[in-house]
Amino acid sequence: MAVGKPSAYGRPSLIRLVRRHGAYLLVLAIAAAGLVVVASDHFKRGTTLFAGAICVAAVLRAVLPNRAAGWLRVRARVVDVLMLAALGMTTLIAALVVPPPS
């Protein structure tokens, strides 16, 4: 399969998928890192990192054109940005206010 061209079955190559959905993959990687940190008994750090991933998603959705937003594009840009920002800020506040489990 040639790099950058569709395969014989009409599916896009890995490079085209990363280009199209790179913003989503970045957010997913940050969120996964936050979950790993939570799993290693660092509740506040991991939850803060997870909230940061959601805030990064809001910023990327706000600045990227629709074509480059990939899977971050769900509804209208304004709705997506407002919902992601609200969820990110709420998660961040909860991470900072809620005491870690003992």
XYZ file of N, CA and C in Angstrom:
306
model
N 0.847 -1.175 0.000
C 0.000 0.000 0.000
C 0.894 1.241 0.000
N 0.651 2.142 -0.877
C 1.433 3.368 -0.978
C 1.059 4.317 0.157
N 2.040 5.032 0.662
C 1.808 5.958 1.760
C 1.088 7.183 1.220
N -0.009 7.562 1.884
C -0.740 8.761 1.494
C -1.811 8.539 0.454
N -1.896 7.339 -0.099
C -2.908 7.058 -1.100
C -3.852 5.988 -0.563
N -5.112 6.003 -1.033
C -6.027 4.963 -0.576
C -5.548 3.588 -1.006
N -5.858 2.591 -0.193
C -5.476 1.229 -0.532
C -6.397 0.705 -1.627
N -6.169 -0.519 -2.019
C -6.979 -1.123 -3.076
C -8.433 -1.246 -2.661
N -8.686 -1.268 -1.361
C -10.056 -1.400 -0.866
C -10.727 -0.060 -0.627
N -10.065 1.031 -0.956
C -10.651 2.350 -0.822
C -10.516 2.955 0.567
N -9.773 2.302 1.466
C -9.588 2.853 2.802
C -8.392 3.790 2.788
N -8.473 4.904 3.521
C -7.342 5.824 3.555
C -6.162 5.235 4.306
N -4.984 5.676 3.954
C -3.770 5.164 4.585
C -3.631 5.732 5.996
N -2.691 5.198 6.739
C -2.469 5.607 8.123
C -2.079 7.078 8.210
N -1.280 7.549 7.288
C -0.847 8.953 7.320
C -2.033 9.883 7.108
N -2.919 9.531 6.208
C -4.102 10.375 5.980
C -5.017 10.368 7.197
N -5.132 9.224 7.860
C -5.965 9.162 9.065
C -5.376 10.011 10.190
N -4.059 9.948 10.357
C -3.423 10.755 11.395
C -3.566 12.233 11.074
N -3.416 12.600 9.819
C -3.580 13.993 9.421
C -4.995 14.483 9.686
N -5.965 13.649 9.379
C -7.365 14.040 9.515
C -7.814 14.043 10.969
N -7.308 13.110 11.774
C -7.781 12.959 13.144
C -6.667 13.171 14.168
N -5.627 13.882 13.804
C -4.499 14.095 14.694
C -4.862 14.850 15.961
N -5.755 15.829 15.853
C -6.167 16.595 17.029
C -6.861 15.679 18.033
N -7.731 14.833 17.542
C -8.436 13.893 18.418
C -7.453 12.912 19.051
N -6.496 12.431 18.281
C -5.516 11.487 18.811
C -4.643 12.132 19.881
N -4.326 13.412 19.719
C -3.564 14.138 20.731
C -4.351 14.221 22.033
N -5.612 14.600 21.938
C -6.474 14.695 23.123
C -6.624 13.323 23.766
N -6.796 12.303 22.954
C -6.931 10.945 23.473
C -5.663 10.498 24.199
N -4.505 10.854 23.677
C -3.239 10.493 24.324
C -3.089 11.194 25.673
N -3.462 12.471 25.750
C -3.371 13.200 27.018
C -4.351 12.607 28.037
N -5.568 12.302 27.588
C -6.565 11.718 28.489
C -6.113 10.340 28.978
N -5.539 9.553 28.093
C -5.044 8.234 28.491
C -3.909 8.368 29.501
N -3.037 9.346 29.313
C -1.964 9.579 30.276
C -2.548 9.968 31.636
N -3.598 10.774 31.623
C -4.256 11.137 32.877
C -4.850 9.930 33.574
N -5.441 9.027 32.826
C -6.005 7.822 33.428
C -4.915 6.910 33.992
N -3.787 6.852 33.312
C -2.663 6.058 33.823
C -2.149 6.654 35.129
N -2.079 7.973 35.197
C -1.626 8.633 36.421
C -2.615 8.378 37.560
N -3.911 8.431 37.276
C -4.920 8.124 38.296
C -4.764 6.682 38.756
N -4.534 5.776 37.836
C -4.388 4.362 38.182
C -3.148 4.102 39.035
N -2.165 4.997 38.962
C -0.957 4.827 39.771
C -1.055 5.587 41.097
N -2.284 5.788 41.577
C -2.573 6.390 42.887
C -2.185 7.864 43.006
N -2.296 8.609 41.940
C -2.119 10.061 41.987
C -3.396 10.700 41.456
N -4.423 10.698 42.312
C -5.768 11.106 41.912
C -5.811 12.536 41.384
N -5.300 13.488 42.165
C -5.403 14.896 41.767
C -4.611 15.185 40.494
N -3.397 14.669 40.400
C -2.577 14.911 39.206
C -3.232 14.325 37.961
N -3.711 13.110 38.073
C -4.329 12.453 36.920
C -5.614 13.114 36.480
N -6.441 13.487 37.450
C -7.706 14.151 37.108
C -7.453 15.528 36.519
N -6.437 16.211 37.031
C -6.076 17.512 36.457
C -5.577 17.344 35.030
N -4.799 16.320 34.785
C -4.317 16.043 33.426
C -5.483 15.699 32.501
N -6.426 14.922 33.004
C -7.611 14.577 32.213
C -8.425 15.832 31.886
N -8.607 16.719 32.875
C -9.311 17.979 32.634
C -8.561 18.833 31.618
N -7.233 18.802 31.702
C -6.424 19.526 30.716
C -6.635 18.997 29.312
N -6.815 17.687 29.175
C -7.082 17.105 27.854
C -8.395 17.634 27.279
N -9.396 17.769 28.136
C -10.681 18.280 27.666
C -10.554 19.749 27.275
N -9.791 20.514 28.049
C -9.580 21.929 27.711
C -8.776 22.074 26.415
N -7.797 21.198 26.210
C -7.051 21.198 24.942
C -7.995 20.899 23.781
N -8.917 19.983 23.984
C -9.903 19.674 22.945
C -10.745 20.905 22.618
N -11.135 21.665 23.647
C -11.925 22.881 23.414
C -11.129 23.905 22.614
N -9.861 24.078 22.963
C -9.023 25.047 22.247
C -8.793 24.598 20.802
N -8.504 23.316 20.612
C -8.284 22.822 19.250
C -9.536 22.945 18.406
N -10.688 22.661 18.995
C -11.944 22.780 18.238
C -12.209 24.235 17.872
N -11.781 25.161 18.746
C -12.006 26.580 18.475
C -11.106 27.106 17.371
N -9.860 26.621 17.295
C -8.909 27.224 16.357
C -8.757 26.455 15.049
N -9.039 25.165 15.047
C -8.856 24.386 13.822
C -10.044 24.545 12.883
N -9.792 24.550 11.578
C -10.916 24.556 10.644
C -11.676 23.229 10.728
N -12.909 23.232 10.266
C -13.755 22.042 10.372
C -13.100 20.812 9.755
N -12.426 20.986 8.664
C -11.808 19.846 7.976
C -10.708 19.202 8.820
N -9.958 20.031 9.561
C -8.851 19.520 10.361
C -9.284 19.081 11.760
N -10.490 19.425 12.177
C -10.941 19.085 13.533
C -11.219 17.594 13.680
N -11.509 16.923 12.599
C -11.716 15.478 12.643
C -12.825 15.074 13.586
N -12.523 14.114 14.469
C -13.538 13.588 15.379
C -13.860 14.534 16.524
N -13.179 15.655 16.652
C -13.571 16.667 17.630
C -14.813 17.408 17.175
N -15.109 17.343 15.909
C -16.271 18.030 15.347
C -17.498 17.136 15.515
N -18.399 17.567 16.388
C -19.605 16.799 16.640
C -20.828 17.602 16.228
N -20.903 18.825 16.706
C -22.023 19.708 16.400
C -21.462 20.992 15.802
N -22.171 22.068 15.975
C -21.664 23.360 15.525
C -20.454 23.738 16.374
N -19.548 24.507 15.806
C -18.311 24.864 16.493
C -18.580 25.511 17.849
N -19.516 26.445 17.901
C -19.800 27.158 19.153
C -20.289 26.183 20.219
N -21.169 25.283 19.854
C -21.697 24.310 20.813
C -20.583 23.392 21.295
N -19.766 22.902 20.376
C -18.658 22.025 20.757
C -17.699 22.716 21.724
N -17.310 23.939 21.407
C -16.343 24.664 22.239
C -16.933 24.955 23.614
N -18.184 25.409 23.658
C -18.803 25.714 24.948
C -18.953 24.465 25.813
N -19.379 23.370 25.224
C -19.564 22.137 25.995
C -18.225 21.571 26.485
N -17.228 21.558 25.616
C -15.909 21.057 26.024
C -15.281 21.949 27.095
N -15.413 23.263 26.942
C -14.852 24.185 27.933
C -15.561 24.024 29.277
N -16.872 23.902 29.261
C -17.623 23.723 30.508
C -17.255 22.403 31.181
N -17.158 21.340 30.403
C -16.787 20.039 30.959
C -15.354 20.056 31.497
N -14.448 20.684 30.760
C -13.061 20.765 31.207
C -12.910 21.576 32.485
N -13.574 22.714 32.561
C -13.491 23.545 33.763
C -14.153 22.865 34.961
N -15.283 22.220 34.739
C -15.961 21.508 35.826
C -15.099 20.364 36.347
N -14.486 19.627 35.449
C -13.607 18.532 35.858
C -12.386 19.070 36.598
N -11.841 20.175 36.139
C -10.690 20.776 36.812
C -11.058 21.244 38.214
N -12.201 21.905 38.368
C -12.647 22.354 39.685
C -12.863 21.153 40.613
N -13.488 20.095 40.080
C -13.691 18.901 40.895
C -12.371 18.273 41.296
N -11.399 18.279 40.408
C -10.082 17.708 40.730
C -9.381 18.489 41.815
N -9.582 19.786 41.842
C -8.892 20.618 42.820
C -9.626 20.676 44.161
N -10.950 20.501 44.161
C -11.741 20.634 45.381
C -11.917 19.315 46.117
N -12.164 18.244 45.391
C -12.441 16.950 46.018
C -11.153 16.393 46.618
N -11.207 15.971 47.880
C -10.001 15.395 48.468
C -9.700 14.019 47.861
N -8.432 13.680 47.761
C -8.084 12.372 47.186
C -8.552 11.244 48.100
N -8.845 10.075 47.531
C -9.268 8.963 48.368
C -8.124 8.518 49.273
N -8.502 8.055 50.473
C -7.448 7.628 51.387
C -7.263 6.136 51.406
